[in-house]
Coordinates of N, CA and C in Angstrom, one line a residue:
X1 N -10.3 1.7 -11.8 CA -9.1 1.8 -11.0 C -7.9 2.1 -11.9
X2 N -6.9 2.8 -11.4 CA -5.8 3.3 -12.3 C -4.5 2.9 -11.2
X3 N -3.7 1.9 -12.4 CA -2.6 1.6 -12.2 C -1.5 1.6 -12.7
X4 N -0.4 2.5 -12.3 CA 1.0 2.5 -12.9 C 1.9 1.7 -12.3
X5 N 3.0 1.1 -13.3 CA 3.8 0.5 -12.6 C 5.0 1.0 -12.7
X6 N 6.3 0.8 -11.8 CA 7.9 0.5 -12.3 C 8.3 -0.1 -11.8
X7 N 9.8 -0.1 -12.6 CA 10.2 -1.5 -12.1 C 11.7 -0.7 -12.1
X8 N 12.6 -0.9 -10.9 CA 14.0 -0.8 -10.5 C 14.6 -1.7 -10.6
X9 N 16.1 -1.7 -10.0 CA 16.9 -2.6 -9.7 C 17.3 -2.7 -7.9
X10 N 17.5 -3.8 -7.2 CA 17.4 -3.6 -5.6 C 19.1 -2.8 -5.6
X11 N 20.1 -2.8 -7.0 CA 21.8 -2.4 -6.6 C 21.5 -0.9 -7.4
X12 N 20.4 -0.3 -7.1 CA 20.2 1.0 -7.7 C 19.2 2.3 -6.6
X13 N 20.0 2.8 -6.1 CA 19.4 3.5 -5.6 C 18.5 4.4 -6.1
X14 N 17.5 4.9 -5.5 CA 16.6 6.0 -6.5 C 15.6 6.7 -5.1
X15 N 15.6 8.0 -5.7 CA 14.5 8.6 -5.0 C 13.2 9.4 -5.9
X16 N 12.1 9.5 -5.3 CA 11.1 9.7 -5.8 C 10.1 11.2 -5.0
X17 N 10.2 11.9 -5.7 CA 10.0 12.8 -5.4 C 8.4 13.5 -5.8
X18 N 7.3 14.4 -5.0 CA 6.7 15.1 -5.7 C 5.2 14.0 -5.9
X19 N 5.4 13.0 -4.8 CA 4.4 11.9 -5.3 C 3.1 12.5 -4.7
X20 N 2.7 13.0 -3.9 CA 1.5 13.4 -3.9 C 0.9 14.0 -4.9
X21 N 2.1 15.2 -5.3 CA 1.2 16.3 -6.1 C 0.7 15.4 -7.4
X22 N 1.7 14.7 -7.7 CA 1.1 13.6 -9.0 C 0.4 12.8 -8.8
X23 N 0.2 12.5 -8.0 CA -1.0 11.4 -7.6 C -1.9 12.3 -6.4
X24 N -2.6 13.0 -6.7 CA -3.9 13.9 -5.6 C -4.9 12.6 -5.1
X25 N -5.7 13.8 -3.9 CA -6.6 12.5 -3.1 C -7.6 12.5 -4.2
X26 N -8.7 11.7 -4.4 CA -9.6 11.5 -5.0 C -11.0 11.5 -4.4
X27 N -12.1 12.0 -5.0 CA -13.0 11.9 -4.4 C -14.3 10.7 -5.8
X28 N -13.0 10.3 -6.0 CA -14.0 8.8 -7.3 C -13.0 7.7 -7.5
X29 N -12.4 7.1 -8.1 CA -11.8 6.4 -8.8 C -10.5 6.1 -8.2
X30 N -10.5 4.8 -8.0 CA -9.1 4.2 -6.7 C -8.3 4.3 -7.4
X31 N -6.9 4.7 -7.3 CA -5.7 4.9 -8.1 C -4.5 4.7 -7.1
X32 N -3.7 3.3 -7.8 CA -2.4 2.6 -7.0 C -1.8 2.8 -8.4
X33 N -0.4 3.2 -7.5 CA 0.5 2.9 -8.5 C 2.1 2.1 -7.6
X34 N 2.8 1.3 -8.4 CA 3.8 1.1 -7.9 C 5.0 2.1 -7.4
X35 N 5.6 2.8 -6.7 CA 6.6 3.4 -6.4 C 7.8 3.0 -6.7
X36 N 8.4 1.5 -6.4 CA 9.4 1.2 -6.7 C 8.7 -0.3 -6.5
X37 N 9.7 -1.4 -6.9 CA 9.9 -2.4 -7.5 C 10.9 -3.4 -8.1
X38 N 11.3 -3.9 -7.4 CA 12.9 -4.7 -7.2 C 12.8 -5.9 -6.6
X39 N 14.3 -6.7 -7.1 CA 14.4 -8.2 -6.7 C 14.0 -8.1 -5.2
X40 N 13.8 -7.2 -3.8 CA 13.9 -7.2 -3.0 C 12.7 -6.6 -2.5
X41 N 12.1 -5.8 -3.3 CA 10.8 -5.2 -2.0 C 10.2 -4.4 -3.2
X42 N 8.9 -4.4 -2.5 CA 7.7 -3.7 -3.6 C 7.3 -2.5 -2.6
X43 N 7.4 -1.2 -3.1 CA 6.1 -0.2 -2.7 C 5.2 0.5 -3.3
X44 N 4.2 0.3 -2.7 CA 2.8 0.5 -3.4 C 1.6 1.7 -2.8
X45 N 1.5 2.4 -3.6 CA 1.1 3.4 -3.3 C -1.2 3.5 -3.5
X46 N -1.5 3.9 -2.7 CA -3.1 4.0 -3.2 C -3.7 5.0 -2.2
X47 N -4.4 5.7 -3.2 CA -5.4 6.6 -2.7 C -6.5 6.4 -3.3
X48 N -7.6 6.5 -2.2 CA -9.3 6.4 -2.2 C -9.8 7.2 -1.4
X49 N -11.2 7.7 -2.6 CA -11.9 8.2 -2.0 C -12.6 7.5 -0.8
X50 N -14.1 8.6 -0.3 CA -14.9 7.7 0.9 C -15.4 6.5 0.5
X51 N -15.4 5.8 1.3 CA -16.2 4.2 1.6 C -15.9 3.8 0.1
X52 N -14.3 3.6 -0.7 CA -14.4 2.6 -1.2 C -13.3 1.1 -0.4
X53 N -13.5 0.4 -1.8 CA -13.2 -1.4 -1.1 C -12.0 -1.1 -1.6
X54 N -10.6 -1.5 -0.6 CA -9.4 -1.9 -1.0 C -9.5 -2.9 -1.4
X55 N -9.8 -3.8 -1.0 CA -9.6 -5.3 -1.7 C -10.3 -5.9 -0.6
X56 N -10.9 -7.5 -1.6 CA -11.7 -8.8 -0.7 C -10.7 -9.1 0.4
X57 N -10.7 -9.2 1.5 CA -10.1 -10.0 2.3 C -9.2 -11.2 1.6
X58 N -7.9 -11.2 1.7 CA -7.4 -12.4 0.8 C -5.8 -12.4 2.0
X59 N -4.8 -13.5 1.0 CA -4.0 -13.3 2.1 C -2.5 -12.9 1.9
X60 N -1.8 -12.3 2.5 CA -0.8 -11.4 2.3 C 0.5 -12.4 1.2
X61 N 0.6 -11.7 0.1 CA 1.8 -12.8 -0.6 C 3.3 -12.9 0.1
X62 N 3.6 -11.9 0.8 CA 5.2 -11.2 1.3 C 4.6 -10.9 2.7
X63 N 5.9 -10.5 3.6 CA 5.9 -9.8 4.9 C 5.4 -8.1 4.7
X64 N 4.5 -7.3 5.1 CA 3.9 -6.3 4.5 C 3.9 -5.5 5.6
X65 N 4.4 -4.0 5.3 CA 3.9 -3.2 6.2 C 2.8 -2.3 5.7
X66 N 1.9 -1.8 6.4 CA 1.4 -0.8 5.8 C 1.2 0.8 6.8
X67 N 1.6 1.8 6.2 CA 1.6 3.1 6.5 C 0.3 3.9 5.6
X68 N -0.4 4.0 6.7 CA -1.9 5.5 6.3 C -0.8 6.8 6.5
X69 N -1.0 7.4 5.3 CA -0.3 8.6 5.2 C -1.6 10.1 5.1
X70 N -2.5 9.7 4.5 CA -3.9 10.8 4.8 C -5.2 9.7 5.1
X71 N -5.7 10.5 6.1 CA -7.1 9.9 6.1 C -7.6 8.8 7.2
X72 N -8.4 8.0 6.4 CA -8.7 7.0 7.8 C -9.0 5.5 6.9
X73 N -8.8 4.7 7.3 CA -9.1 3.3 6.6 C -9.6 2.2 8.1
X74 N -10.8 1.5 7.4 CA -10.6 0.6 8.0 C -9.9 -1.1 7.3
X75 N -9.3 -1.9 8.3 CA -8.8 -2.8 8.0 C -8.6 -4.0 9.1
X76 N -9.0 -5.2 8.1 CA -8.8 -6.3 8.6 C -7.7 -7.1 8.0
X77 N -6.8 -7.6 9.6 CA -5.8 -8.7 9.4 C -6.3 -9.7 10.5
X78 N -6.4 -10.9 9.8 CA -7.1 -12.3 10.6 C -7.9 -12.1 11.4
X79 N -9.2 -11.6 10.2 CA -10.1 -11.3 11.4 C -10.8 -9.9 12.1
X80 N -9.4 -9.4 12.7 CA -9.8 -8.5 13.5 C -9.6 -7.1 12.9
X81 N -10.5 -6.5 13.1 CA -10.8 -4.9 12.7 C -9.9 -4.0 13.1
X82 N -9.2 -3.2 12.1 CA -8.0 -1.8 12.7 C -8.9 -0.7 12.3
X83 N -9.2 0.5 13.2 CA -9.5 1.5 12.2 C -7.8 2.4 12.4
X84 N -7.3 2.8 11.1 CA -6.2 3.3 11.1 C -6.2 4.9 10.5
X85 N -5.7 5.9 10.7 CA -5.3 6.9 10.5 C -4.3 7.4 10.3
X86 N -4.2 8.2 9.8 CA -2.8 9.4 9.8 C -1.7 8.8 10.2
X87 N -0.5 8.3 9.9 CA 0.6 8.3 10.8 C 0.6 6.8 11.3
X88 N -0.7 5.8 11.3 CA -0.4 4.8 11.4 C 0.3 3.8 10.9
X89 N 0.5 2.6 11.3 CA 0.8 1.6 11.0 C 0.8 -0.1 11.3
X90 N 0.7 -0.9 10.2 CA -0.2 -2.4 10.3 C 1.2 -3.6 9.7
X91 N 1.7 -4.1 10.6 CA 2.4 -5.7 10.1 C 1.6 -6.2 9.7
X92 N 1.9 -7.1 7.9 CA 1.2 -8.5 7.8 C 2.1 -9.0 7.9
X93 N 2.0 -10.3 8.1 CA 3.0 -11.7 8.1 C 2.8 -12.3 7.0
X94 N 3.5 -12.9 6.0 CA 2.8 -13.6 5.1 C 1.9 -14.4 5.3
X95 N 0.9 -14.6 4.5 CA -0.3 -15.6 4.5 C -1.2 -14.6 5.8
X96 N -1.0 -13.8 6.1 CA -2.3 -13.0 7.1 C -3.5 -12.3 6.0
X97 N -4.6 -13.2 6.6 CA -6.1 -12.7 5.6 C -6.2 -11.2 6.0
X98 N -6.1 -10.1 4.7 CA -6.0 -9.1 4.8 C -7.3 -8.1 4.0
X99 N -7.9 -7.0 4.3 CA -8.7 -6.3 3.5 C -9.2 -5.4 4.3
X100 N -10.1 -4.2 3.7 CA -10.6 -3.1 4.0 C -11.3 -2.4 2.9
X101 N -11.9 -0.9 3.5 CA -11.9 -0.1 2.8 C -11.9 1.4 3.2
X102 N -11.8 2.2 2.8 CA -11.6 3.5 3.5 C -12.5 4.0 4.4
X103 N -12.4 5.0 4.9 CA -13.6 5.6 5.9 C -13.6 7.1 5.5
X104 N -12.7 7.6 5.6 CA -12.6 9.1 4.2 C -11.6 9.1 3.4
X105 N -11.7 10.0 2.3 CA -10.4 10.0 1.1 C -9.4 9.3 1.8
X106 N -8.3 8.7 1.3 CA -7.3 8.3 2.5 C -6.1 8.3 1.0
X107 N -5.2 7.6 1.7 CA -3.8 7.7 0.9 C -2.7 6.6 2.3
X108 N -2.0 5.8 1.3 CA -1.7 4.9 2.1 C -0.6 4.3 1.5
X109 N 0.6 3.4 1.9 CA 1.4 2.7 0.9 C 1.8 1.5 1.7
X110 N 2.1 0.1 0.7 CA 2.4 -1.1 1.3 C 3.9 -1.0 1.0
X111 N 4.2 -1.5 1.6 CA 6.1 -1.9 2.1 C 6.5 -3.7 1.7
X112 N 6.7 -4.2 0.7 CA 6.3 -5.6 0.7 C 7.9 -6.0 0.6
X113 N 8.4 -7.1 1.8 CA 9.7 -7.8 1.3 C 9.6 -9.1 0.7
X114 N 10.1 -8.8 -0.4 CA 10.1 -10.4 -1.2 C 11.0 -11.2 -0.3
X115 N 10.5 -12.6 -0.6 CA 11.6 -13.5 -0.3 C 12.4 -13.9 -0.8
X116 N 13.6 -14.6 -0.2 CA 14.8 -14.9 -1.0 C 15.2 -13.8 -2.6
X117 N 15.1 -12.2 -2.1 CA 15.9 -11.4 -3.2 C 17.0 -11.7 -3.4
X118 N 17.4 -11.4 -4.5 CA 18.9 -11.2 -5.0 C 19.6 -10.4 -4.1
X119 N 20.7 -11.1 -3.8 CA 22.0 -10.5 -2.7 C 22.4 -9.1 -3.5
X120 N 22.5 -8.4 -2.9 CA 23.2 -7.1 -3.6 C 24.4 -6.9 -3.0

């Protein structure tokens, strides 16, 4: 698995541009990288190929959104099965037991709000 990170500031605006082409779908090797990264919110980026494992079921550290931007994934929050596609989208609450894995190549990103950030 391949992971980049960065790290911003939440009194710094930034845009990011061009992220697919740098990060293509994969047909082997799960590759997340952080997008941004601030007193205030994490985004996280991951594409997989078919039928691999996002992660063991475990439980959400932050309030999380998640957006399938290619593909199909399936996923579990407390339990119960989502299959998600294209365009969708999944709330965790903190502490919601979370996991999956894909169903074809997919491409996807988490939205995480920290608690208690720095006031900007």
């Amino acid at each position: 698995m391949t992971i980049s990170e960065t790290t911003s500031s939440a009194r710094d605006s930034s845009v990011h541009t061009g992220l697919s082409a740098d990060f293509p779908m994969t047909t082997g090797e799960k590759k997340v990288r952080e997008v941004v990264n601030n007193e205030l919110l994490v985004v996280v980026e991951f594409v997989l190929g078919a039928d691999q494992l996002i992660h063991e079921e475990e439980p959400s550290p932050m309030p999380t959104v998640l957006h399938v931007l290619e593909g199909t994934i399936r996923f579990f929050i407390d339990g119960i099965e989502h299959e998600l596609s294209a365009g969708d989208v999944a709330y965790m609450a903190t502490g919601a037991r979370h996991g999956g894995r894909s169903v074809s190549a997919a491409r996807f990103s988490l939205v995480g709000l920290k608690q208690g950030g720095a006031s900007v």
